[in-house]
Amino acid sequence: QVQLVESGGGLVHAGGSLRLSCAASRSIFSLYTMGWYRQAPGKQRELVATISNGGGTTNYADSVKGRFTISRDNANYTVYLQMGSLKPEDTAVYYCNARYRVLGDYNYWGQGTQVTVSS
């Protein structure tokens, strides 16, 4: 099983930046599509960004395009989310996701890291 551990969350003022990291426990990390999701209190979990297994294809939610960048380092089994120009509405728990859909549909989640953006 793939185990995921997020880090890098915290408190930041509006307009600031944070970088989230997600470390995976297995050497087959490069086979998985990786993503970042977030969930604010009382709201549904939503997609923030995804990146293909080789890193060549990325997708972003409209709300974060131009501000957030997802990347991955397969040699170190790590995916990142660089967040800039942060807004109070970005406040949420951010979750790392790994998905593998060959010979099945496997979906793994980290424990989440809190991001709080103050005005």
Tab-separated table of C-alpha atoms in Angstrom:
chain	number	residue	atom	x	y	z
A	1	GLN	CA	0.000	0.000	0.000
A	2	VAL	CA	1.097	3.557	-0.689
A	3	GLN	CA	1.458	5.712	2.425
A	4	LEU	CA	1.410	9.491	2.046
A	5	VAL	CA	2.546	12.132	4.532
A	6	GLU	CA	1.883	15.834	3.941
A	7	SER	CA	3.844	18.698	5.445
A	8	GLY	CA	4.317	22.432	5.002
A	9	GLY	CA	0.964	23.808	6.081
A	10	GLY	CA	0.627	26.741	8.427
A	11	LEU	CA	-0.647	30.256	8.936
A	12	VAL	CA	0.100	32.947	6.372
A	13	HIS	CA	-1.207	36.424	5.599
A	14	ALA	CA	-3.098	37.139	2.395
A	15	GLY	CA	-0.685	37.557	-0.497
A	16	GLY	CA	1.879	35.229	1.014
A	17	SER	CA	3.232	31.873	-0.124
A	18	LEU	CA	3.557	28.318	1.167
A	19	ARG	CA	4.950	25.103	-0.258
A	20	LEU	CA	3.305	21.811	0.633
A	21	SER	CA	5.149	18.511	0.342
A	22	CYS	CA	3.831	14.959	0.158
A	23	ALA	CA	6.244	12.093	0.750
A	24	ALA	CA	5.321	8.601	-0.437
A	25	SER	CA	6.544	5.407	1.179
A	26	ARG	CA	7.013	3.180	-1.868
A	27	SER	CA	9.437	3.038	-4.755
A	28	ILE	CA	6.584	2.513	-7.265
A	29	PHE	CA	5.587	6.155	-6.736
A	30	SER	CA	6.305	6.883	-10.405
A	31	LEU	CA	3.352	4.700	-11.503
A	32	TYR	CA	0.744	6.878	-9.765
A	33	THR	CA	-1.071	9.990	-10.803
A	34	MET	CA	-0.696	12.424	-7.909
A	35	GLY	CA	-2.991	15.190	-6.795
A	36	TRP	CA	-3.768	17.781	-4.182
A	37	TYR	CA	-7.276	18.275	-2.830
A	38	ARG	CA	-8.627	20.570	-0.160
A	39	GLN	CA	-11.595	20.714	2.154
A	40	ALA	CA	-12.847	23.747	4.043
A	41	PRO	CA	-15.086	23.368	7.120
A	42	GLY	CA	-18.645	22.494	6.134
A	43	LYS	CA	-17.756	22.088	2.462
A	44	GLN	CA	-17.028	19.211	0.098
A	45	ARG	CA	-13.508	18.145	-0.722
A	46	GLU	CA	-12.438	19.665	-4.022
A	47	LEU	CA	-9.691	19.087	-6.541
A	48	VAL	CA	-6.831	21.583	-6.489
A	49	ALA	CA	-4.307	20.094	-8.931
A	50	THR	CA	-3.145	16.822	-10.474
A	51	ILE	CA	0.054	15.697	-12.161
A	52	SER	CA	0.660	12.658	-14.359
A	53	ASN	CA	3.060	9.896	-13.372
A	54	GLY	CA	5.887	11.299	-15.488
A	55	GLY	CA	5.158	14.908	-14.579
A	56	GLY	CA	4.350	15.991	-18.124
A	57	THR	CA	0.656	16.746	-17.697
A	58	THR	CA	-0.896	18.959	-15.040
A	59	ASN	CA	-4.414	20.143	-14.286
A	60	TYR	CA	-5.594	22.906	-11.975
A	61	ALA	CA	-8.845	24.099	-10.537
A	62	ASP	CA	-9.895	27.409	-12.065
A	63	SER	CA	-9.692	29.047	-8.655
A	64	VAL	CA	-5.936	28.418	-8.349
A	65	LYS	CA	-4.691	28.719	-11.936
A	66	GLY	CA	-1.788	31.110	-12.171
A	67	ARG	CA	-1.189	31.015	-8.419
A	68	PHE	CA	-0.432	27.368	-7.573
A	69	THR	CA	2.062	24.973	-9.169
A	70	ILE	CA	2.138	21.203	-8.730
A	71	SER	CA	5.354	19.274	-9.346
A	72	ARG	CA	6.877	15.904	-8.532
A	73	ASP	CA	10.282	14.389	-7.910
A	74	ASN	CA	9.995	10.695	-8.697
A	75	ALA	CA	13.558	9.971	-7.591
A	76	ASN	CA	12.645	11.104	-4.070
A	77	TYR	CA	9.001	9.926	-4.113
A	78	THR	CA	7.686	13.415	-3.397
A	79	VAL	CA	5.003	15.695	-4.835
A	80	TYR	CA	4.840	19.427	-4.128
A	81	LEU	CA	2.284	22.200	-4.235
A	82	GLN	CA	3.751	25.683	-4.451
A	83	MET	CA	1.079	28.179	-3.438
A	84	GLY	CA	1.429	31.892	-4.071
A	85	SER	CA	-0.776	34.973	-3.824
A	86	LEU	CA	-2.761	33.201	-1.146
A	87	LYS	CA	-6.277	34.360	-0.364
A	88	PRO	CA	-8.468	33.807	2.714
A	89	GLU	CA	-10.689	31.527	0.622
A	90	ASP	CA	-7.717	29.169	0.200
A	91	THR	CA	-8.046	28.267	3.882
A	92	ALA	CA	-8.644	24.510	4.114
A	93	VAL	CA	-7.138	21.176	5.001
A	94	TYR	CA	-5.028	20.081	2.043
A	95	TYR	CA	-4.780	16.377	1.200
A	96	CYS	CA	-2.324	14.486	-0.961
A	97	ASN	CA	-3.766	11.814	-3.258
A	98	ALA	CA	-2.248	8.927	-5.226
A	99	ARG	CA	-4.266	7.063	-7.847
A	100	TYR	CA	-3.489	3.940	-9.887
A	101	ARG	CA	-6.010	2.553	-12.355
A	102	VAL	CA	-4.212	-0.332	-14.072
A	103	LEU	CA	-5.860	-3.682	-13.265
A	104	GLY	CA	-8.135	-1.939	-10.795
A	105	ASP	CA	-8.782	1.477	-9.271
A	106	TYR	CA	-6.645	2.293	-6.243
A	107	ASN	CA	-6.922	5.576	-4.374
A	108	TYR	CA	-4.724	6.585	-1.427
A	109	TRP	CA	-4.881	9.656	0.810
A	110	GLY	CA	-2.619	11.409	3.248
A	111	GLN	CA	-3.732	12.664	6.649
A	112	GLY	CA	-3.996	16.303	5.555
A	113	THR	CA	-2.230	19.512	6.500
A	114	GLN	CA	-3.950	22.724	7.586
A	115	VAL	CA	-3.484	25.928	5.596
A	116	THR	CA	-4.906	29.115	7.088
A	117	VAL	CA	-4.772	32.444	5.253
A	118	SER	CA	-5.607	35.567	7.237
A	119	SER	CA	-6.618	38.988	5.940
